[in-house]
Amino acid sequence: MATPLPCRLRRYACIAPTIHLYRRPRSTPALSTVTHVTFDADVKTAGGEPRNIERIRVAALRSFALHGTSATTMRGVAAAAGVSLGLVQHHFATKAGLISAVDEYVVKLFVSSLARPLPEPPVDSVTEIGTRVTTILAEHPDVAAYLSRALVDGSPVGAQLFDTLLAVGIARWQQRVDRGEVSPDVDLTWAAINSMVLALGTISLKAHVERHLGEPLTSPGQLERWQKSVDTLLREGLFVPGPTP
């Protein structure tokens, strides 16, 4: 059955009032039809150039990722975006409004991809989810840097993303149980949390992880290496099967 999200998180879930991950409700389009979510800020002009609001959001995301929200000024964001301070204030009013817009973009970016239903067997669901995560980070490397800060500094977006993805993850593991892919007595909450820790933990410790990689985590080679390692751990474990204690 579909897993309801807490009320405060529903606006991030693409559909409301419930994320119907695996069954199509009568009045709601199936999530399997969602291949890309276009946000207002992503719309470009007729000449192919990003709209001002998109340039501002990108500049803010990069500045927040590099310097943190406290050290970022609206004037600095305006300069980085190549627009006037007045235009930033026109679109977002205050720095709090700008932070909120960036947070919402980041949460939607993850949820619109990860809340899509799992494909039917024989597609490997572990590889499928791993590919969705690494694709987001490959196409949006600034998001990884932003989340690295947000997940450890108590930022509201860190809590929003964690809570939303946990609800999605529990429903995903329930589907695996229903399809007979995993043991029926699996602890769904911890199955979802452990999967998230492998992904979000790596992102939150990105700076330390990269010291041992020799190149950015978001480089193609390292993303492929990371996904292969995590997929193997989730699917097969790391120890050679031995006698049951």
CSV table of N, CA and C in Angstrom, one decimal, residues 19-162:
chain,number,residue,atom,x,y,z
A,19,ILE,N,2.0,10.0,-1.4
A,19,ILE,CA,2.9,9.5,-2.5
A,19,ILE,C,2.4,8.1,-2.8
A,20,HIS,N,1.7,8.0,-4.0
A,20,HIS,CA,1.3,6.6,-4.4
A,20,HIS,C,2.5,6.1,-5.3
A,21,LEU,N,3.4,5.4,-4.6
A,21,LEU,CA,4.6,4.9,-5.3
A,21,LEU,C,4.4,3.8,-6.3
A,22,TYR,N,3.4,2.9,-6.0
A,22,TYR,CA,3.4,1.7,-6.7
A,22,TYR,C,2.0,1.4,-7.3
A,23,ARG,N,1.0,2.1,-6.9
A,23,ARG,CA,-0.3,1.9,-7.5
A,23,ARG,C,-0.9,3.2,-8.0
A,24,ARG,N,-1.7,3.2,-9.1
A,24,ARG,CA,-2.2,4.4,-9.7
A,24,ARG,C,-3.6,4.7,-9.1
A,25,PRO,N,-3.7,5.8,-8.3
A,25,PRO,CA,-5.0,6.1,-7.8
A,25,PRO,C,-5.9,6.7,-9.0
A,26,ARG,N,-7.2,6.6,-8.8
A,26,ARG,CA,-8.1,7.0,-9.9
A,26,ARG,C,-7.9,8.5,-10.3
A,27,SER,N,-7.6,9.4,-9.4
A,27,SER,CA,-7.6,10.8,-9.7
A,27,SER,C,-6.2,11.4,-9.9
A,28,THR,N,-5.2,10.5,-9.8
A,28,THR,CA,-3.8,11.0,-9.8
A,28,THR,C,-3.0,10.3,-10.8
A,29,PRO,N,-2.3,11.0,-11.7
A,29,PRO,CA,-1.4,10.4,-12.7
A,29,PRO,C,-0.4,9.5,-12.1
A,30,ALA,N,-0.1,8.4,-12.7
A,30,ALA,CA,0.9,7.5,-12.1
A,30,ALA,C,2.3,8.1,-12.1
A,31,LEU,N,3.1,7.9,-11.1
A,31,LEU,CA,4.4,8.5,-11.0
A,31,LEU,C,5.3,7.9,-12.0
A,32,SER,N,5.0,6.7,-12.5
A,32,SER,CA,5.8,6.1,-13.5
A,32,SER,C,5.9,7.0,-14.8
A,33,THR,N,4.9,7.9,-15.0
A,33,THR,CA,5.0,8.7,-16.2
A,33,THR,C,5.9,9.9,-16.0
A,34,VAL,N,6.4,10.1,-14.8
A,34,VAL,CA,7.3,11.3,-14.5
A,34,VAL,C,8.7,10.9,-14.9
A,35,THR,N,9.2,11.5,-15.9
A,35,THR,CA,10.6,11.3,-16.3
A,35,THR,C,11.5,12.5,-16.0
A,36,HIS,N,10.9,13.7,-15.9
A,36,HIS,CA,11.6,14.9,-15.6
A,36,HIS,C,10.7,15.9,-15.0
A,37,VAL,N,11.0,16.5,-14.0
A,37,VAL,CA,10.2,17.6,-13.4
A,37,VAL,C,10.9,18.9,-13.8
A,38,THR,N,10.1,19.8,-14.4
A,38,THR,CA,10.6,21.1,-14.8
A,38,THR,C,10.1,22.1,-13.8
A,39,PHE,N,11.1,22.7,-13.1
A,39,PHE,CA,10.7,23.7,-12.1
A,39,PHE,C,10.7,25.1,-12.8
A,40,ASP,N,9.9,26.0,-12.3
A,40,ASP,CA,9.8,27.3,-12.9
A,40,ASP,C,11.1,28.0,-13.1
A,41,ALA,N,12.0,27.8,-12.2
A,41,ALA,CA,13.3,28.4,-12.3
A,41,ALA,C,14.2,27.8,-13.4
A,42,ASP,N,13.8,26.6,-13.9
A,42,ASP,CA,14.6,26.0,-15.0
A,42,ASP,C,14.2,26.4,-16.4
A,43,VAL,N,13.1,27.2,-16.5
A,43,VAL,CA,12.7,27.6,-17.9
A,43,VAL,C,13.7,28.6,-18.5
A,44,LYS,N,14.0,28.4,-19.7
A,44,LYS,CA,15.0,29.3,-20.4
A,44,LYS,C,14.2,30.2,-21.3
A,45,THR,N,14.9,31.3,-21.7
A,45,THR,CA,14.4,32.2,-22.7
A,45,THR,C,14.4,31.6,-24.1
A,46,ALA,N,13.8,32.3,-25.0
A,46,ALA,CA,13.7,31.8,-26.4
A,46,ALA,C,15.1,31.6,-27.0
A,47,GLY,N,16.1,32.4,-26.5
A,47,GLY,CA,17.4,32.3,-27.1
A,47,GLY,C,18.2,31.2,-26.4
A,48,GLY,N,17.6,30.5,-25.4
A,48,GLY,CA,18.3,29.4,-24.8
A,48,GLY,C,19.1,29.8,-23.5
A,49,GLU,N,19.0,31.1,-23.2
A,49,GLU,CA,19.7,31.5,-22.0
A,49,GLU,C,18.9,31.3,-20.8
A,50,PRO,N,19.5,31.0,-19.6
A,50,PRO,CA,18.7,30.8,-18.4
A,50,PRO,C,18.0,32.1,-18.0
A,51,ARG,N,16.8,32.0,-17.5
A,51,ARG,CA,16.1,33.2,-17.0
A,51,ARG,C,16.9,33.7,-15.8
A,52,ASN,N,16.6,35.0,-15.5
A,52,ASN,CA,17.3,35.7,-14.4
A,52,ASN,C,17.1,34.9,-13.1
A,53,ILE,N,15.9,34.4,-12.9
A,53,ILE,CA,15.6,33.7,-11.6
A,53,ILE,C,16.4,32.5,-11.5
A,54,GLU,N,16.6,31.8,-12.7
A,54,GLU,CA,17.4,30.6,-12.7
A,54,GLU,C,18.9,30.9,-12.4
A,55,ARG,N,19.4,32.0,-13.0
A,55,ARG,CA,20.8,32.4,-12.7
A,55,ARG,C,21.0,32.7,-11.3
A,56,ILE,N,20.0,33.4,-10.7
A,56,ILE,CA,20.1,33.8,-9.3
A,56,ILE,C,20.2,32.5,-8.4
A,57,ARG,N,19.3,31.6,-8.7
A,57,ARG,CA,19.2,30.4,-7.9
A,57,ARG,C,20.5,29.6,-8.0
A,58,VAL,N,21.0,29.5,-9.2
A,58,VAL,CA,22.3,28.7,-9.4
A,58,VAL,C,23.4,29.4,-8.6
A,59,ALA,N,23.5,30.7,-8.7
A,59,ALA,CA,24.5,31.5,-8.0
A,59,ALA,C,24.4,31.3,-6.5
A,60,ALA,N,23.2,31.4,-6.0
A,60,ALA,CA,22.9,31.2,-4.6
A,60,ALA,C,23.3,29.8,-4.1
A,61,LEU,N,22.9,28.8,-4.8
A,61,LEU,CA,23.3,27.4,-4.5
A,61,LEU,C,24.8,27.2,-4.4
A,62,ARG,N,25.5,27.8,-5.3
A,62,ARG,CA,27.0,27.6,-5.3
A,62,ARG,C,27.6,28.4,-4.2
A,63,SER,N,27.1,29.6,-3.9
A,63,SER,CA,27.6,30.3,-2.8
A,63,SER,C,27.3,29.7,-1.4
A,64,PHE,N,26.1,29.2,-1.3
A,64,PHE,CA,25.7,28.5,0.0
A,64,PHE,C,26.6,27.3,0.2
A,65,ALA,N,26.9,26.6,-0.9
A,65,ALA,CA,27.7,25.3,-0.9
A,65,ALA,C,29.1,25.6,-0.5
A,66,LEU,N,29.7,26.7,-1.0
A,66,LEU,CA,31.1,27.1,-0.8
A,66,LEU,C,31.3,27.8,0.6
A,67,HIS,N,30.4,28.7,0.9
A,67,HIS,CA,30.6,29.6,2.1
A,67,HIS,C,29.6,29.4,3.2
A,68,GLY,N,28.5,28.7,2.9
A,68,GLY,CA,27.5,28.6,3.9
A,68,GLY,C,26.5,29.7,3.8
A,69,THR,N,25.3,29.6,4.3
A,69,THR,CA,24.3,30.6,4.2
A,69,THR,C,24.6,31.9,5.0
A,70,SER,N,25.2,31.7,6.1
A,70,SER,CA,25.5,32.9,7.0
A,70,SER,C,26.4,33.8,6.3
A,71,ALA,N,27.5,33.3,5.6
A,71,ALA,CA,28.5,34.1,5.0
A,71,ALA,C,28.1,34.6,3.6
A,72,THR,N,27.0,34.2,3.1
A,72,THR,CA,26.6,34.6,1.8
A,72,THR,C,25.7,35.8,1.9
A,73,THR,N,25.9,36.8,1.0
A,73,THR,CA,25.1,38.0,1.0
A,73,THR,C,24.3,38.1,-0.3
A,74,MET,N,23.1,38.7,-0.2
A,74,MET,CA,22.3,38.9,-1.5
A,74,MET,C,23.1,39.7,-2.5
A,75,ARG,N,23.9,40.6,-2.1
A,75,ARG,CA,24.7,41.4,-3.0
A,75,ARG,C,25.7,40.5,-3.7
A,76,GLY,N,26.3,39.6,-3.0
A,76,GLY,CA,27.3,38.7,-3.6
A,76,GLY,C,26.6,37.8,-4.5
A,77,VAL,N,25.4,37.3,-4.2
A,77,VAL,CA,24.7,36.4,-5.1
A,77,VAL,C,24.3,37.2,-6.4
A,78,ALA,N,23.9,38.4,-6.3
A,78,ALA,CA,23.6,39.3,-7.4
A,78,ALA,C,24.8,39.4,-8.3
A,79,ALA,N,25.9,39.7,-7.7
A,79,ALA,CA,27.2,39.9,-8.5
A,79,ALA,C,27.5,38.6,-9.3
A,80,ALA,N,27.4,37.4,-8.6
A,80,ALA,CA,27.8,36.2,-9.2
A,80,ALA,C,26.8,35.8,-10.3
A,81,ALA,N,25.5,36.2,-10.2
A,81,ALA,CA,24.5,35.9,-11.2
A,81,ALA,C,24.5,36.9,-12.3
A,82,GLY,N,25.2,38.0,-12.1
A,82,GLY,CA,25.3,39.1,-13.2
A,82,GLY,C,24.0,39.9,-13.3
A,83,VAL,N,23.3,40.0,-12.1
A,83,VAL,CA,22.1,40.8,-12.1
A,83,VAL,C,22.2,41.9,-11.0
A,84,SER,N,21.2,42.7,-10.9
A,84,SER,CA,21.2,43.8,-9.9
A,84,SER,C,20.7,43.2,-8.5
A,85,LEU,N,21.1,43.8,-7.4
A,85,LEU,CA,20.6,43.5,-6.1
A,85,LEU,C,19.1,43.6,-6.1
A,86,GLY,N,18.6,44.7,-6.8
A,86,GLY,CA,17.2,44.9,-6.8
A,86,GLY,C,16.4,43.8,-7.4
A,87,LEU,N,17.0,43.2,-8.4
A,87,LEU,CA,16.3,42.1,-9.1
A,87,LEU,C,16.3,40.8,-8.2
A,88,VAL,N,17.3,40.6,-7.4
A,88,VAL,CA,17.3,39.5,-6.5
A,88,VAL,C,16.2,39.7,-5.4
A,89,GLN,N,16.1,40.9,-5.0
A,89,GLN,CA,15.1,41.3,-4.0
A,89,GLN,C,13.7,41.2,-4.6
A,90,HIS,N,13.6,41.5,-5.8
A,90,HIS,CA,12.3,41.5,-6.5
A,90,HIS,C,11.8,40.0,-6.5
A,91,HIS,N,12.7,39.1,-6.9
A,91,HIS,CA,12.2,37.7,-7.0
A,91,HIS,C,12.1,37.0,-5.7
A,92,PHE,N,13.0,37.3,-4.7
A,92,PHE,CA,13.1,36.5,-3.5
A,92,PHE,C,12.9,37.3,-2.2
A,93,ALA,N,12.8,38.6,-2.3
A,93,ALA,CA,12.5,39.5,-1.2
A,93,ALA,C,13.6,39.6,-0.2
A,94,THR,N,13.9,38.5,0.5
A,94,THR,CA,15.0,38.5,1.5
A,94,THR,C,15.9,37.3,1.3
A,95,LYS,N,17.0,37.3,2.1
A,95,LYS,CA,17.9,36.1,2.0
A,95,LYS,C,17.2,34.9,2.5
A,96,ALA,N,16.3,35.0,3.5
A,96,ALA,CA,15.5,33.8,3.9
A,96,ALA,C,14.7,33.3,2.8
A,97,GLY,N,14.1,34.1,2.0
A,97,GLY,CA,13.3,33.7,0.8
A,97,GLY,C,14.2,33.0,-0.2
A,98,LEU,N,15.4,33.5,-0.4
A,98,LEU,CA,16.4,32.9,-1.3
A,98,LEU,C,16.8,31.5,-0.8
A,99,ILE,N,17.1,31.4,0.5
A,99,ILE,CA,17.5,30.1,1.1
A,99,ILE,C,16.3,29.1,0.9
A,100,SER,N,15.1,29.6,1.2
A,100,SER,CA,13.9,28.7,1.1
A,100,SER,C,13.8,28.2,-0.4
A,101,ALA,N,14.0,29.0,-1.4
A,101,ALA,CA,13.9,28.7,-2.8
A,101,ALA,C,14.9,27.6,-3.1
A,102,VAL,N,16.1,27.8,-2.7
A,102,VAL,CA,17.2,26.8,-3.0
A,102,VAL,C,16.9,25.5,-2.3
A,103,ASP,N,16.5,25.6,-1.0
A,103,ASP,CA,16.1,24.3,-0.3
A,103,ASP,C,15.0,23.5,-1.0
A,104,GLU,N,14.0,24.2,-1.5
A,104,GLU,CA,12.9,23.6,-2.1
A,104,GLU,C,13.3,23.0,-3.4
A,105,TYR,N,14.2,23.6,-4.2
A,105,TYR,CA,14.8,23.1,-5.4
A,105,TYR,C,15.5,21.8,-5.1
A,106,VAL,N,16.4,21.8,-4.1
A,106,VAL,CA,17.2,20.6,-3.8
A,106,VAL,C,16.3,19.4,-3.4
A,107,VAL,N,15.3,19.7,-2.6
A,107,VAL,CA,14.4,18.6,-2.1
A,107,VAL,C,13.7,18.0,-3.3
A,108,LYS,N,13.1,18.9,-4.2
A,108,LYS,CA,12.3,18.5,-5.3
A,108,LYS,C,13.2,17.7,-6.3
A,109,LEU,N,14.5,18.1,-6.4
A,109,LEU,CA,15.4,17.4,-7.3
A,109,LEU,C,15.5,16.0,-7.0
A,110,PHE,N,15.7,15.7,-5.7
A,110,PHE,CA,15.9,14.3,-5.2
A,110,PHE,C,14.6,13.6,-5.2
A,111,VAL,N,13.5,14.2,-4.7
A,111,VAL,CA,12.2,13.5,-4.6
A,111,VAL,C,11.6,13.1,-5.9
A,112,SER,N,11.7,14.0,-6.9
A,112,SER,CA,11.1,13.8,-8.2
A,112,SER,C,11.7,12.6,-8.9
A,113,SER,N,13.0,12.3,-8.5
A,113,SER,CA,13.7,11.1,-9.1
A,113,SER,C,13.5,9.9,-8.3
A,114,LEU,N,13.7,10.0,-7.0
A,114,LEU,CA,13.7,8.8,-6.1
A,114,LEU,C,12.3,8.3,-5.8
A,115,ALA,N,11.3,9.1,-5.9
A,115,ALA,CA,9.9,8.7,-5.6
A,115,ALA,C,9.2,8.0,-6.8
A,116,ARG,N,9.9,7.9,-7.9
A,116,ARG,CA,9.3,7.2,-9.0
A,116,ARG,C,9.3,5.7,-8.7
A,117,PRO,N,8.3,4.9,-9.1
A,117,PRO,CA,8.2,3.5,-8.7
A,117,PRO,C,9.3,2.7,-9.3
A,118,LEU,N,9.6,1.6,-8.6
A,118,LEU,CA,10.6,0.7,-9.1
A,118,LEU,C,10.2,0.0,-10.3
A,119,PRO,N,11.1,-0.3,-11.3
A,119,PRO,CA,10.7,-1.1,-12.5
A,119,PRO,C,10.4,-2.5,-12.1
A,120,GLU,N,9.7,-3.2,-12.9
A,120,GLU,CA,9.4,-4.6,-12.6
A,120,GLU,C,10.6,-5.5,-12.9
A,121,PRO,N,10.7,-6.6,-12.2
A,121,PRO,CA,11.8,-7.6,-12.4
A,121,PRO,C,11.7,-8.0,-13.9
A,122,PRO,N,12.9,-8.3,-14.5
A,122,PRO,CA,14.1,-8.6,-13.9
A,122,PRO,C,15.1,-7.4,-13.7
A,123,VAL,N,14.6,-6.2,-13.8
A,123,VAL,CA,15.5,-5.0,-13.6
A,123,VAL,C,15.9,-5.1,-12.1
A,124,ASP,N,17.2,-4.8,-11.9
A,124,ASP,CA,17.8,-4.8,-10.5
A,124,ASP,C,17.4,-3.5,-9.9
A,125,SER,N,16.6,-3.6,-8.8
A,125,SER,CA,16.1,-2.4,-8.2
A,125,SER,C,17.2,-1.7,-7.4
A,126,VAL,N,18.2,-2.4,-6.9
A,126,VAL,CA,19.3,-1.8,-6.2
A,126,VAL,C,20.1,-0.9,-7.2
A,127,THR,N,20.5,-1.5,-8.3
A,127,THR,CA,21.2,-0.7,-9.3
A,127,THR,C,20.4,0.5,-9.8
A,128,GLU,N,19.1,0.3,-10.0
A,128,GLU,CA,18.2,1.4,-10.5
A,128,GLU,C,18.2,2.6,-9.6
A,129,ILE,N,18.1,2.4,-8.2
A,129,ILE,CA,18.1,3.5,-7.3
A,129,ILE,C,19.5,4.1,-7.2
A,130,GLY,N,20.5,3.3,-7.2
A,130,GLY,CA,21.9,3.8,-7.2
A,130,GLY,C,22.2,4.7,-8.4
A,131,THR,N,21.7,4.3,-9.6
A,131,THR,CA,21.9,5.1,-10.8
A,131,THR,C,21.2,6.4,-10.7
A,132,ARG,N,20.0,6.4,-10.1
A,132,ARG,CA,19.2,7.7,-9.9
A,132,ARG,C,20.0,8.7,-9.0
A,133,VAL,N,20.6,8.1,-7.9
A,133,VAL,CA,21.4,9.0,-7.0
A,133,VAL,C,22.6,9.6,-7.7
A,134,THR,N,23.4,8.7,-8.3
A,134,THR,CA,24.6,9.2,-9.0
A,134,THR,C,24.4,10.1,-10.1
A,135,THR,N,23.3,9.9,-10.8
A,135,THR,CA,22.9,10.8,-12.0
A,135,THR,C,22.6,12.2,-11.4
A,136,ILE,N,21.9,12.3,-10.3
A,136,ILE,CA,21.6,13.6,-9.8
A,136,ILE,C,22.9,14.3,-9.4
A,137,LEU,N,23.9,13.6,-8.8
A,137,LEU,CA,25.1,14.2,-8.3
A,137,LEU,C,26.0,14.5,-9.5
A,138,ALA,N,26.0,13.7,-10.6
A,138,ALA,CA,26.8,14.0,-11.8
A,138,ALA,C,26.3,15.2,-12.5
A,139,GLU,N,24.9,15.3,-12.6
A,139,GLU,CA,24.4,16.5,-13.3
A,139,GLU,C,24.3,17.7,-12.5
A,140,HIS,N,24.3,17.6,-11.2
A,140,HIS,CA,24.2,18.7,-10.3
A,140,HIS,C,25.2,18.7,-9.2
A,141,PRO,N,26.5,18.8,-9.5
A,141,PRO,CA,27.6,18.6,-8.5
A,141,PRO,C,27.5,19.6,-7.3
A,142,ASP,N,26.9,20.8,-7.6
A,142,ASP,CA,26.8,21.8,-6.5
A,142,ASP,C,25.8,21.4,-5.5
A,143,VAL,N,24.9,20.5,-5.9
A,143,VAL,CA,23.9,20.0,-4.9
A,143,VAL,C,24.6,19.1,-3.9
A,144,ALA,N,25.6,18.3,-4.3
A,144,ALA,CA,26.3,17.5,-3.4
A,144,ALA,C,27.0,18.3,-2.3
A,145,ALA,N,27.7,19.4,-2.8
A,145,ALA,CA,28.4,20.3,-1.9
A,145,ALA,C,27.4,21.0,-0.9
A,146,TYR,N,26.3,21.4,-1.5
A,146,TYR,CA,25.3,22.1,-0.6
A,146,TYR,C,24.7,21.1,0.5
A,147,LEU,N,24.4,19.9,0.1
A,147,LEU,CA,23.9,18.9,1.0
A,147,LEU,C,24.9,18.5,2.0
A,148,SER,N,26.2,18.5,1.6
A,148,SER,CA,27.3,18.2,2.6
A,148,SER,C,27.3,19.1,3.8
A,149,ARG,N,27.0,20.4,3.5
A,149,ARG,CA,26.8,21.4,4.6
A,149,ARG,C,25.5,21.2,5.3
A,150,ALA,N,24.4,21.1,4.5
A,150,ALA,CA,23.1,21.1,5.1
A,150,ALA,C,22.8,19.9,6.1
A,151,LEU,N,23.4,18.8,5.7
A,151,LEU,CA,23.1,17.6,6.5
A,151,LEU,C,23.8,17.6,7.9
A,152,VAL,N,24.8,18.4,8.0
A,152,VAL,CA,25.6,18.4,9.3
A,152,VAL,C,25.4,19.7,10.1
A,153,ASP,N,24.8,20.8,9.5
A,153,ASP,CA,24.8,22.0,10.3
A,153,ASP,C,23.4,22.3,10.8
A,154,GLY,N,22.5,21.3,10.8
A,154,GLY,CA,21.1,21.6,11.3
A,154,GLY,C,20.2,22.3,10.4
A,155,SER,N,20.6,22.4,9.1
A,155,SER,CA,19.7,23.2,8.2
A,155,SER,C,18.4,22.5,8.0
A,156,PRO,N,17.3,23.3,7.9
A,156,PRO,CA,16.0,22.7,7.7
A,156,PRO,C,15.9,21.7,6.5
A,157,VAL,N,16.6,22.1,5.4
A,157,VAL,CA,16.6,21.3,4.2
A,157,VAL,C,17.1,19.9,4.5
A,158,GLY,N,18.1,19.8,5.4
A,158,GLY,CA,18.6,18.5,5.7
A,158,GLY,C,17.6,17.6,6.3
A,159,ALA,N,16.8,18.1,7.3
A,159,ALA,CA,15.8,17.4,7.9
A,159,ALA,C,14.6,17.1,7.0
A,160,GLN,N,14.3,18.0,6.1
A,160,GLN,CA,13.2,17.8,5.1
A,160,GLN,C,13.5,16.7,4.2
A,161,LEU,N,14.8,16.7,3.7
A,161,LEU,CA,15.2,15.7,2.7
A,161,LEU,C,15.2,14.3,3.4
A,162,PHE,N,15.8,14.3,4.6
A,162,PHE,CA,15.9,13.0,5.3
A,162,PHE,C,14.5,12.4,5.5
